[in-house]
Short mmCIF file of N, CA and C and ligand atoms in Angstrom, two decimals:
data_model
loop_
_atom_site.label_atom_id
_atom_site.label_comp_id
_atom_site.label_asym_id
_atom_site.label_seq_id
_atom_site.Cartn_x
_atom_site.Cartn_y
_atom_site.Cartn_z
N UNK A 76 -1.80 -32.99 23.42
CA UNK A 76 -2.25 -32.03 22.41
C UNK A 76 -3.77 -31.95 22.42
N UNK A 77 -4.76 -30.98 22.52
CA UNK A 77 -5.93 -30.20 22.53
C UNK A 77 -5.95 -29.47 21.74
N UNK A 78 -7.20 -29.80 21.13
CA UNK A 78 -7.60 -28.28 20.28
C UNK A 78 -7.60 -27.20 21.65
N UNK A 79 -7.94 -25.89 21.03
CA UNK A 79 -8.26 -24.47 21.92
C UNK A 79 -9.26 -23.69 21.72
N UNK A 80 -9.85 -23.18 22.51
CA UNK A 80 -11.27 -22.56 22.41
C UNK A 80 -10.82 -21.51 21.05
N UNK A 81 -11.97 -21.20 20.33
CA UNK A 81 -11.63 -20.51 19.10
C UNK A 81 -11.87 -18.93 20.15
N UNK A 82 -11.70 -17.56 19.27
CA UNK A 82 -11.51 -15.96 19.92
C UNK A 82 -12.65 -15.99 19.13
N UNK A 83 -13.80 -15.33 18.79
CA UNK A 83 -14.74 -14.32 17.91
C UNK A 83 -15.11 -13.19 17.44
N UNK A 84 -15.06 -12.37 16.82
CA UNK A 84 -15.25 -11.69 16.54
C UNK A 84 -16.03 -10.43 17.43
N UNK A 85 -15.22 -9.46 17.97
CA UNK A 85 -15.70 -8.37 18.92
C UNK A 85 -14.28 -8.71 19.65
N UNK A 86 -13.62 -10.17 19.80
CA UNK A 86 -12.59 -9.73 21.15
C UNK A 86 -11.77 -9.35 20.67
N UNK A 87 -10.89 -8.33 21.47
CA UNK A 87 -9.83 -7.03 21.33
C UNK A 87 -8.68 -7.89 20.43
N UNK A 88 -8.36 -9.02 20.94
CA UNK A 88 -6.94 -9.60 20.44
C UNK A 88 -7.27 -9.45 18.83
N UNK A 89 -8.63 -10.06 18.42
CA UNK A 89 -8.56 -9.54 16.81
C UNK A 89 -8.34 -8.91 16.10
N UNK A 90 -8.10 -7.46 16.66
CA UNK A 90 -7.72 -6.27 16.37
C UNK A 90 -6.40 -5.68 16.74
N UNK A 91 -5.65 -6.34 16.89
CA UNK A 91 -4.66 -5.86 17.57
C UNK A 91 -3.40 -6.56 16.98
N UNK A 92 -2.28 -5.82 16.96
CA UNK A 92 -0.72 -6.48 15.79
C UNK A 92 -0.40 -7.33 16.42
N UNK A 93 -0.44 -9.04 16.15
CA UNK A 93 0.16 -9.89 16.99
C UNK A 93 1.95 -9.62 16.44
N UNK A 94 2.55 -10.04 17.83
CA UNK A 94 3.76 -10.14 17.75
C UNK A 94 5.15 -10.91 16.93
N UNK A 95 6.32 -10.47 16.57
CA UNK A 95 6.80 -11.76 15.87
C UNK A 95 7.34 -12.65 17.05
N UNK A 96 7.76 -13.86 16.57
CA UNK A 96 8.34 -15.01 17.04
C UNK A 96 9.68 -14.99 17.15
N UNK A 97 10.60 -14.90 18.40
CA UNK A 97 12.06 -14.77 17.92
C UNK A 97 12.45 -16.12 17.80
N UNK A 98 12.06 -17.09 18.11
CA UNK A 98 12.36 -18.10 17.88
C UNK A 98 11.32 -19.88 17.90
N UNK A 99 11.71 -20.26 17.08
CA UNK A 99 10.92 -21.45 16.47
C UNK A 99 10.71 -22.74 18.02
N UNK A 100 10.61 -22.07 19.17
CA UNK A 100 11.01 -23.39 20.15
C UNK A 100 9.66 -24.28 20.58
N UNK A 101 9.94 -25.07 21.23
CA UNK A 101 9.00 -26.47 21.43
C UNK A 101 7.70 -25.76 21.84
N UNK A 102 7.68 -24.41 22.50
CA UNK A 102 6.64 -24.13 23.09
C UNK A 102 5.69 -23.39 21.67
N UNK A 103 6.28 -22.86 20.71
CA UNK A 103 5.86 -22.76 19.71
C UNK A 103 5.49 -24.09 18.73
N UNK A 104 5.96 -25.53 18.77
CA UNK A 104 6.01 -26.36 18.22
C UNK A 104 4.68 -26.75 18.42
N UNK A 105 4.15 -26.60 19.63
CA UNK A 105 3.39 -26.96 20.57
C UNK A 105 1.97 -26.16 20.09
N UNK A 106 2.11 -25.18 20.31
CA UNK A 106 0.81 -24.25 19.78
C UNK A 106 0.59 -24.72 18.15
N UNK A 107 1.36 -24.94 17.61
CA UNK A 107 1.27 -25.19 16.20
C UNK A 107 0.26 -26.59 16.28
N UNK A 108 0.54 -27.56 17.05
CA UNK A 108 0.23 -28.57 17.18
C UNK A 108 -1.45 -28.56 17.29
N UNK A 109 -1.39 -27.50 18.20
CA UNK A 109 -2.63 -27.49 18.95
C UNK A 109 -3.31 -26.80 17.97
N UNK A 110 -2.82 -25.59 17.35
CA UNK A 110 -3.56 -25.06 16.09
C UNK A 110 -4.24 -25.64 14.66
N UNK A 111 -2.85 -26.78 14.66
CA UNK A 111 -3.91 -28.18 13.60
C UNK A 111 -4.71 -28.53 14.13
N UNK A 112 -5.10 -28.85 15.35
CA UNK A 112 -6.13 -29.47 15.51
C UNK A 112 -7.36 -28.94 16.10
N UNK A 113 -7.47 -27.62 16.38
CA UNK A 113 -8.29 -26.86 16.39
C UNK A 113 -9.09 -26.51 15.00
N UNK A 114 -8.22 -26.51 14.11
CA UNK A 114 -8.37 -25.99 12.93
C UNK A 114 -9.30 -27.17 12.36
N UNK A 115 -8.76 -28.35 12.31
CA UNK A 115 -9.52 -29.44 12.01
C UNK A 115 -10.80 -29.77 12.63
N UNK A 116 -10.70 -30.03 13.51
CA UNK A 116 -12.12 -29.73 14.48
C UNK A 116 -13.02 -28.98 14.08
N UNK A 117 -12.85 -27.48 13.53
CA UNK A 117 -13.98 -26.81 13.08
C UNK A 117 -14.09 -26.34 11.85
N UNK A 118 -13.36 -27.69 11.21
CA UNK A 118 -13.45 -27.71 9.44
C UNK A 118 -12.90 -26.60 8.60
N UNK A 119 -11.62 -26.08 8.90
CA UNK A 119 -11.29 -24.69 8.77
C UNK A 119 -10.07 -25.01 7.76
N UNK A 120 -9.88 -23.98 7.18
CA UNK A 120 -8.76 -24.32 5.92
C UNK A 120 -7.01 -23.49 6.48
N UNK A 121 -7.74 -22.37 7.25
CA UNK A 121 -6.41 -21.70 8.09
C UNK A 121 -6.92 -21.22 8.67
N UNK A 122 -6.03 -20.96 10.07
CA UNK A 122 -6.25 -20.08 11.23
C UNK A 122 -4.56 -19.21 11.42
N UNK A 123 -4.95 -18.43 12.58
CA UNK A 123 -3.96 -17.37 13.14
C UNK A 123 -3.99 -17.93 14.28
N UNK A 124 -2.75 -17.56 14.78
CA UNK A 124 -2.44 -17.33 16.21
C UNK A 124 -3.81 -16.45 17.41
N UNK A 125 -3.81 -15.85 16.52
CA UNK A 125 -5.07 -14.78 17.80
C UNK A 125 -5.76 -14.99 17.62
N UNK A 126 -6.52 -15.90 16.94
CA UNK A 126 -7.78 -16.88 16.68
C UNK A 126 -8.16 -17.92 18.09
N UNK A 127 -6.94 -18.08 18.13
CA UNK A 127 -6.80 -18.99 19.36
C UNK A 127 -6.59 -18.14 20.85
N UNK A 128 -6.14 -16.94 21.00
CA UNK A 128 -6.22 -16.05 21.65
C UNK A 128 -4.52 -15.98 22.28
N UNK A 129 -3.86 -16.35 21.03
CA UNK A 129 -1.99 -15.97 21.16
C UNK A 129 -1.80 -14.64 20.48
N UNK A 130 -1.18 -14.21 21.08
CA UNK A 130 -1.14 -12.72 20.18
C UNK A 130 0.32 -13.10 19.42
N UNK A 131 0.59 -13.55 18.45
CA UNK A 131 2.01 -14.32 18.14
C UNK A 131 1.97 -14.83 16.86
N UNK A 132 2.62 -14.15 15.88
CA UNK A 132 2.92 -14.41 14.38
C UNK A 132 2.76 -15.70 13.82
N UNK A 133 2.17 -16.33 13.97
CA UNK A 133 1.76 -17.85 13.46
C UNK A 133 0.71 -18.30 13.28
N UNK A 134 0.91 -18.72 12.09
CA UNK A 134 -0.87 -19.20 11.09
C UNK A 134 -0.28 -20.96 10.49
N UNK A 135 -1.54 -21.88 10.41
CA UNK A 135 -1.35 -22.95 9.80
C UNK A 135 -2.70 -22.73 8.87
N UNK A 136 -2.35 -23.74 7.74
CA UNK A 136 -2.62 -24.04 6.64
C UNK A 136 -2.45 -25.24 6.23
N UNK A 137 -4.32 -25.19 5.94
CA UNK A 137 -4.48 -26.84 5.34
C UNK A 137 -5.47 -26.69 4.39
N UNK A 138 -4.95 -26.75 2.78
CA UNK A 138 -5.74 -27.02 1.49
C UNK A 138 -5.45 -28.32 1.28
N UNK A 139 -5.03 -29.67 2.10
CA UNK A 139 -4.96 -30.70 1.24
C UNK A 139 -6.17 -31.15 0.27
N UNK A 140 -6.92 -30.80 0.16
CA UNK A 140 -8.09 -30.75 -0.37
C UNK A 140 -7.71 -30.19 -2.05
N UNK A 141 -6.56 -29.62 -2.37
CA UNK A 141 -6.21 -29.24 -3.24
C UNK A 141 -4.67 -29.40 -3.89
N UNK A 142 -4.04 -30.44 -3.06
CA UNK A 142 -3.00 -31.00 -3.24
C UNK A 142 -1.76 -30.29 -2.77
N UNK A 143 -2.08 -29.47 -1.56
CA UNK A 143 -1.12 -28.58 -0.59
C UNK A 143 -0.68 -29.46 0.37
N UNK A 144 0.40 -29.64 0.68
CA UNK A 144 0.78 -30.28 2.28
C UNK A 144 0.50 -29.62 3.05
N UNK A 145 -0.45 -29.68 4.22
CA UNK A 145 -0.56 -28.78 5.44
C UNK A 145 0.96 -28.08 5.50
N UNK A 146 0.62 -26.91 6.09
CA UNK A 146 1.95 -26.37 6.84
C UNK A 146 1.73 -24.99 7.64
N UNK A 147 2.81 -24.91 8.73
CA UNK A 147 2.60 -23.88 9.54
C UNK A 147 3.58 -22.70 9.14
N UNK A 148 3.36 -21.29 9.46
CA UNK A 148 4.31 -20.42 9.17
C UNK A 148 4.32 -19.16 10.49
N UNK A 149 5.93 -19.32 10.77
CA UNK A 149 5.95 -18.33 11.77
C UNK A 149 6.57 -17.10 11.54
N UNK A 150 6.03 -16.11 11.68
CA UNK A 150 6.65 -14.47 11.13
C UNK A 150 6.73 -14.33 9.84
N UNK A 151 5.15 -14.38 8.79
CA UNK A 151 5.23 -14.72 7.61
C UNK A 151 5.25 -13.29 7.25
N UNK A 152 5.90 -12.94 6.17
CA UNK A 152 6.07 -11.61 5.15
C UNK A 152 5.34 -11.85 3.83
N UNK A 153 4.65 -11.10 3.24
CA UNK A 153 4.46 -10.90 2.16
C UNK A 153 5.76 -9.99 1.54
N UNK A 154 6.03 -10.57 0.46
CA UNK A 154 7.13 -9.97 -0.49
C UNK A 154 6.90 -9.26 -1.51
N UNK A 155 5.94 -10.37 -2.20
CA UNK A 155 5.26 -9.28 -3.54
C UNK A 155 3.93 -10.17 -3.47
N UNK A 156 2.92 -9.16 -4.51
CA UNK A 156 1.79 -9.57 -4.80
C UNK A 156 1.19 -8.67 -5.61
N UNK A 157 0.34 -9.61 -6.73
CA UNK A 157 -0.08 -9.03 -7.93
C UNK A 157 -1.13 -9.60 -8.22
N UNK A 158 -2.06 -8.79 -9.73
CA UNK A 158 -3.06 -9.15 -9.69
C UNK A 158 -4.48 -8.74 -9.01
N UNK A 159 -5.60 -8.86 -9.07
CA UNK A 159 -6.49 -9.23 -7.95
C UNK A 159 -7.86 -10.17 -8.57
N UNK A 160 -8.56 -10.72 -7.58
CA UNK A 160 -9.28 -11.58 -7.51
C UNK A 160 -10.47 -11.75 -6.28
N UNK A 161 -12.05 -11.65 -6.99
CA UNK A 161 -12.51 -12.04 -5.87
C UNK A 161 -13.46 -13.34 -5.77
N UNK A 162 -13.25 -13.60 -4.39
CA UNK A 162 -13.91 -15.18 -4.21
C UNK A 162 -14.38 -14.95 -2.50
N UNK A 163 -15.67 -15.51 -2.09
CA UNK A 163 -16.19 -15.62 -1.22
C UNK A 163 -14.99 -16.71 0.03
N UNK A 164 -15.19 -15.81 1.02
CA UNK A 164 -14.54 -16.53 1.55
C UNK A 164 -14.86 -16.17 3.21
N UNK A 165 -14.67 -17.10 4.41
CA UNK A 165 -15.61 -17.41 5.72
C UNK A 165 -14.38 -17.48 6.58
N UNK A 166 -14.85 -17.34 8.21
CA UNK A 166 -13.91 -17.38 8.93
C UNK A 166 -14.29 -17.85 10.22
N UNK A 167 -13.01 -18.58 10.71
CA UNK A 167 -13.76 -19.46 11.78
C UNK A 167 -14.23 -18.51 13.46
N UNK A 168 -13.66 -17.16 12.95
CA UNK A 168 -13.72 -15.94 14.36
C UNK A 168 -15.02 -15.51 13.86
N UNK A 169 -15.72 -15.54 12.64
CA UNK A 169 -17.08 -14.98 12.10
C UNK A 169 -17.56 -15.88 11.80
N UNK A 170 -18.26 -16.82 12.76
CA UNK A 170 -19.05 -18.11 12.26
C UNK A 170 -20.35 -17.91 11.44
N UNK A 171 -20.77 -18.77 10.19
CA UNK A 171 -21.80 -18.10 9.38
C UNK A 171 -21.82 -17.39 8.35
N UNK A 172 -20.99 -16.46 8.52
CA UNK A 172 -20.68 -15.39 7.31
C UNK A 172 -19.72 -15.39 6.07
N UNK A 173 -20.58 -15.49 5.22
CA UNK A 173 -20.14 -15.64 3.91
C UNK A 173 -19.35 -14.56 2.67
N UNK A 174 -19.29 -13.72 2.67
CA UNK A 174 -19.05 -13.00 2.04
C UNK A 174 -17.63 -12.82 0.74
N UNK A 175 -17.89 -12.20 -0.61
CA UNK A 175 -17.20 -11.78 -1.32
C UNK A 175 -15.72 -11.24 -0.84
N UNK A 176 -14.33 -11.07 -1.17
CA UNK A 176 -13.33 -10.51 -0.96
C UNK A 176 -12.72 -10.19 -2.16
N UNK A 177 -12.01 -9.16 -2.61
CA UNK A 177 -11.20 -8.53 -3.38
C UNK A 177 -9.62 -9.15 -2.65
N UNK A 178 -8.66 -9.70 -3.64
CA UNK A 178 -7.28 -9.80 -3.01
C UNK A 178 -6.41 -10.25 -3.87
N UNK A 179 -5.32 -10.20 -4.00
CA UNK A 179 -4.36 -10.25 -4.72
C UNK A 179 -4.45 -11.35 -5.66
N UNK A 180 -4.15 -11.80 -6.41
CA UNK A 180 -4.24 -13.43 -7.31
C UNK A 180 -3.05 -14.25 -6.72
N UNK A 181 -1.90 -13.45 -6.96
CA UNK A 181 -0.49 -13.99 -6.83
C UNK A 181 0.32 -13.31 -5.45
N UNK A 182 0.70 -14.64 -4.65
CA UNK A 182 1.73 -13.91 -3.94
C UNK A 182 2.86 -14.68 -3.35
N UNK A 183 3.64 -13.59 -2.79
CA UNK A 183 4.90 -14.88 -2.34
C UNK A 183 5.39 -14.21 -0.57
N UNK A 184 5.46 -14.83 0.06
CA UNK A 184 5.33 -14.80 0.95
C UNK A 184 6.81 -15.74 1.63
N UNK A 185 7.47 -14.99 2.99
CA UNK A 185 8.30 -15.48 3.21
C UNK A 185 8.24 -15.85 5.09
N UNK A 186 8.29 -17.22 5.21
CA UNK A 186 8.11 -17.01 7.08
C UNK A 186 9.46 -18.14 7.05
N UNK A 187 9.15 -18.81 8.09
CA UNK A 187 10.05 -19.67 8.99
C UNK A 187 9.04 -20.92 9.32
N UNK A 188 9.51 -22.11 8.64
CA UNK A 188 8.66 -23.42 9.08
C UNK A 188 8.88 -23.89 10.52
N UNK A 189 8.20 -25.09 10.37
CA UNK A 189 8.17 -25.71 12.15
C UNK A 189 9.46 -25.89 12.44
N UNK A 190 10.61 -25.59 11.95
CA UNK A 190 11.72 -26.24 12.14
C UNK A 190 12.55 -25.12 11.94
N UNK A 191 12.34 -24.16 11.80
CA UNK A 191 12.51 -23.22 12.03
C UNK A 191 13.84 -22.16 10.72
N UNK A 192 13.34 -23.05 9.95
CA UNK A 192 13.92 -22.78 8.09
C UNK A 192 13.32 -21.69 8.09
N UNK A 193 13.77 -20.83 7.25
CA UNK A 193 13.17 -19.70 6.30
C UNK A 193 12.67 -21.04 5.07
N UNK A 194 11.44 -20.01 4.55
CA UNK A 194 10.72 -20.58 3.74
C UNK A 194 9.97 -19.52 3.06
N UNK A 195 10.41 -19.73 1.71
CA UNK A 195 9.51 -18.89 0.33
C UNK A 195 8.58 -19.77 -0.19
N UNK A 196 7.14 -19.56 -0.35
CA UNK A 196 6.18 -20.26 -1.15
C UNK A 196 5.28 -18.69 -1.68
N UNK A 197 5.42 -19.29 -3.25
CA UNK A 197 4.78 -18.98 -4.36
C UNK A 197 3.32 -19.03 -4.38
N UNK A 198 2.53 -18.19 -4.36
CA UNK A 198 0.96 -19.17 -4.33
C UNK A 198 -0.07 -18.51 -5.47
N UNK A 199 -0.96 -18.71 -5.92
CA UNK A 199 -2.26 -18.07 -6.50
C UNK A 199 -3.07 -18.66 -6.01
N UNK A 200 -4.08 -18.75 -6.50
CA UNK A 200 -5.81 -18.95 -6.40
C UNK A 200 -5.80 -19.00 -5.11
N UNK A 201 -6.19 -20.12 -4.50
CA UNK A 201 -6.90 -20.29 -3.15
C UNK A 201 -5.72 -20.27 -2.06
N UNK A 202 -4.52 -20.77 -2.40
CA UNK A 202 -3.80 -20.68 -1.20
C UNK A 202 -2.98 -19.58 -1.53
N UNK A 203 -3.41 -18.68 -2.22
CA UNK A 203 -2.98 -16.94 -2.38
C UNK A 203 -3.88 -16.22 -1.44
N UNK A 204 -5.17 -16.69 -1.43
CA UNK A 204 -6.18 -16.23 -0.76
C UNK A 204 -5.95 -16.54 0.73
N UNK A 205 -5.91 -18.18 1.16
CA UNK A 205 -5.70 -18.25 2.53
C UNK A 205 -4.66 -17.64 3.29
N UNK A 206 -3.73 -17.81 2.77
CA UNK A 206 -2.70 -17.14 3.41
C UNK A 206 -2.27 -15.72 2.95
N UNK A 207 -2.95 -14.96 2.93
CA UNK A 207 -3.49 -13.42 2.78
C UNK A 207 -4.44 -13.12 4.03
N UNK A 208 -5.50 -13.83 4.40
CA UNK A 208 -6.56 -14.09 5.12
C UNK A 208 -5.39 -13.88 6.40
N UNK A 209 -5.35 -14.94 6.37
CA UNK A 209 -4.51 -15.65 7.91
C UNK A 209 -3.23 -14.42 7.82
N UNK A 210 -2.36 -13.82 7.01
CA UNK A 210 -1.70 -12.99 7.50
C UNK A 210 -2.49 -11.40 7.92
N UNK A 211 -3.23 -11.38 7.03
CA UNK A 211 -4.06 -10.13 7.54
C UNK A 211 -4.71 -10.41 8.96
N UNK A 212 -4.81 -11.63 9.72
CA UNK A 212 -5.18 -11.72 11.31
C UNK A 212 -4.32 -11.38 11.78
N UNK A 213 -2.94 -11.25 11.74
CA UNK A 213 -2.19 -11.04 12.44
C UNK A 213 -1.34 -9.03 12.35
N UNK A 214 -2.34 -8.94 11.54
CA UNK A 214 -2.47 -7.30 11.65
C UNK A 214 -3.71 -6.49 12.17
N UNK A 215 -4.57 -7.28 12.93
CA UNK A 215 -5.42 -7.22 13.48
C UNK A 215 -6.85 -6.91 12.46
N UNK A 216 -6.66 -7.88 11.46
CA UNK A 216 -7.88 -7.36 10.44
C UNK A 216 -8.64 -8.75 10.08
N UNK A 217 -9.68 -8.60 10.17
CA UNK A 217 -10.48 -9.81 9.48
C UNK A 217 -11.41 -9.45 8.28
N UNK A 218 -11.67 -10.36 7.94
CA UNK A 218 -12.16 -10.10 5.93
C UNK A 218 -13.02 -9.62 5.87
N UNK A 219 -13.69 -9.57 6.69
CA UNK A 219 -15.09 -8.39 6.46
C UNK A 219 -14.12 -6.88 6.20
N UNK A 220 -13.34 -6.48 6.86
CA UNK A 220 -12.64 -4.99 7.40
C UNK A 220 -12.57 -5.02 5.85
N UNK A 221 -12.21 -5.86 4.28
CA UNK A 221 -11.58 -5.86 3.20
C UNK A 221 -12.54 -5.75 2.23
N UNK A 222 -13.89 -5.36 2.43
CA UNK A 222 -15.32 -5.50 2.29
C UNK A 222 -15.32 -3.89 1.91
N UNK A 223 -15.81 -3.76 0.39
CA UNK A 223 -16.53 -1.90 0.32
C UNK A 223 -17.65 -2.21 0.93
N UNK A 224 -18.69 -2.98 0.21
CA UNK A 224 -20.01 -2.97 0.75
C UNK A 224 -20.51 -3.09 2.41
N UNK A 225 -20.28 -2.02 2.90
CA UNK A 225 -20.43 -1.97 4.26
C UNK A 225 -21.75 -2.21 4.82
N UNK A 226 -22.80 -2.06 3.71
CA UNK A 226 -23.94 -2.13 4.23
C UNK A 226 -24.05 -3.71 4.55
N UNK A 227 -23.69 -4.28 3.23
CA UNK A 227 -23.72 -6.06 3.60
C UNK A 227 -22.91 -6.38 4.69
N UNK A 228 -21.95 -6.23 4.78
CA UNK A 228 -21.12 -6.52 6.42
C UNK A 228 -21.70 -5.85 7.54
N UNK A 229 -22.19 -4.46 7.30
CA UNK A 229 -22.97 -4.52 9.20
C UNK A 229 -24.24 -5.13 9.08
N UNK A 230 -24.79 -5.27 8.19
CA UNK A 230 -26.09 -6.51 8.70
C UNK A 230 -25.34 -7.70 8.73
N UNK A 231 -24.71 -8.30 8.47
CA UNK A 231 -24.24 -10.01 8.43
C UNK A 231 -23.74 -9.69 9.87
N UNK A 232 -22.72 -8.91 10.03
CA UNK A 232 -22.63 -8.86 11.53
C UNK A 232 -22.98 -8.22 12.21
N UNK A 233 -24.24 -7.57 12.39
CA UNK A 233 -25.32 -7.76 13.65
C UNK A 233 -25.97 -8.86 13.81
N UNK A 234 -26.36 -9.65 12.67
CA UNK A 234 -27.12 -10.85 13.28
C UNK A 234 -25.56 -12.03 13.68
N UNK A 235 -24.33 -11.74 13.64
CA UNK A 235 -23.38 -12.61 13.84
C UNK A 235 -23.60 -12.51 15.25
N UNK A 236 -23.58 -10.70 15.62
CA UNK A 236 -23.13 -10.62 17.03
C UNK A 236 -24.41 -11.18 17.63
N UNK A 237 -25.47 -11.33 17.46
CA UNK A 237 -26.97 -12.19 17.88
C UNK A 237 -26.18 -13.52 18.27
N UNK A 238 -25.71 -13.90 17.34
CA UNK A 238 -25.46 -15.81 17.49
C UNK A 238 -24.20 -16.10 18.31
N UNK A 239 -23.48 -14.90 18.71
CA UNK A 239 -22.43 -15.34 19.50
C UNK A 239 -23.00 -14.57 21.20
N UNK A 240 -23.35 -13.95 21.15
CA UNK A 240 -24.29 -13.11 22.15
C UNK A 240 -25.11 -15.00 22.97
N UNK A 241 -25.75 -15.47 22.11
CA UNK A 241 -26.97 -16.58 22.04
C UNK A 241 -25.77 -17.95 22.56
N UNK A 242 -24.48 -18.05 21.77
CA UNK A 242 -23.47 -18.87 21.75
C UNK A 242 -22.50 -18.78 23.36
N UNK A 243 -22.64 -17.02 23.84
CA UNK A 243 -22.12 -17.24 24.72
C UNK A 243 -22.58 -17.75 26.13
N UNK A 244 -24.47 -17.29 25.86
CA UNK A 244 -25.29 -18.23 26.87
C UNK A 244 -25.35 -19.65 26.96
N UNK A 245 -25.25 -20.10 25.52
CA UNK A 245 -25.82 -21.53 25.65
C UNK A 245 -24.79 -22.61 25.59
N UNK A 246 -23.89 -22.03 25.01
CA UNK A 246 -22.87 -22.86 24.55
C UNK A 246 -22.89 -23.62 23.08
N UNK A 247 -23.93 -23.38 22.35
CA UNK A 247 -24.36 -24.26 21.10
C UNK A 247 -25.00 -22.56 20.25
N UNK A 248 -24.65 -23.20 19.24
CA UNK A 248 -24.95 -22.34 17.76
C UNK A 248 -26.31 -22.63 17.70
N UNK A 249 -27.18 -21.43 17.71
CA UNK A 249 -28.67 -21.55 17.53
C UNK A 249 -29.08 -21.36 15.90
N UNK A 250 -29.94 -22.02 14.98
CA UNK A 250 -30.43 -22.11 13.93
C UNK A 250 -29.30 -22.04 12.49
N UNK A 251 -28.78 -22.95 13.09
CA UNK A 251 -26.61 -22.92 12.22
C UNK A 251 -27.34 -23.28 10.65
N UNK A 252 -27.37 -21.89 9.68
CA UNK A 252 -28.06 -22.52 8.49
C UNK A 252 -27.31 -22.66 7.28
N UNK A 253 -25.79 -23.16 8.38
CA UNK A 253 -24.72 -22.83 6.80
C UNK A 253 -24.34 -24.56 6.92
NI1 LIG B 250 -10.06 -15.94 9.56
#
């Protein structure tokens, strides 16, 4: 098990409908695996599948930090969702960037665990938010796209595309002031 190079922001797979999962098998068990620990590695609360550069319905999630059990979800649905709420929130395909989001408070959401159960979880506050985030990657959207203020998102990312431009020469994050 290896982490995997993270995707960034500009490559095509970000934008694009990842696929569902017809089935829960080892080779999926496997990416999941590798997706915790990617995720961990770069201090991240959730990722997507096309983060990692799978085009493939699967996001993990880790708020233990808030008394969540990690967990992975494959071919997750939103069912309902209500409310809205906004809270700043960062992404590991937009390194740096901080920004405000508008999004639901409450939602419930239905995928298939590592084991390949259907699974309903209930969520608000923050893990209403993450896993909103992480399913909206897999419709090819990242949280800036969820942004009115457009003026603040194309300056944050022009100087993003600077540091990955700089990131793809050097290999290291130049003047990392977060
Ligand atoms: Ni993200």
């Amino acid at each position: 098990m290896s982490a995997l190079p993270l995707v960034y922001y500009g490559s095509e797979i970000l934008t694009g409908i990842a696929l569902p999962v017809p089935k829960v098998s080892s080779e999926i068990k496997k990416l999941v695996d590798e997706m915790f620990e990617t995720m961990r590695l770069n201090n991240g609360v959730g990722l997507a599948a096309p983060q990692v550069g799978v085009n493939k319905r699967v996001i993990v999630i880790d708020v233990s930090h808030i008394g969540v059990e990690p967990f992975a979800l494959v071919n997750p649905v939103i069912l309902k969702q209500s409310g809205s709420a906004e809270d700043s929130e960062g992404c590991l395909s937009l390194p740096g960037i901080f920004l405000p989001v508008v999004r639901s408070e409450k939602i419930t959401v239905r995928g298939r665990d590592i084991k390949g159960r259907s699974i309903t979880i209930q969520a608000d506050g923050f893990l209403a938010r993450v896993l909103q985030h992480e399913i909206d990657h897999l419709e090819g959207k990242v949280f800036v796209d969820r942004i009115e203020d457009r003026d603040s998102v194309n300056k944050e990312v022009e100087a993003l595309k600077v540091r990955l431009a700089q990131f793809a020469l050097t290999g290291k994050w130049e003047d990392a002031d977060e």
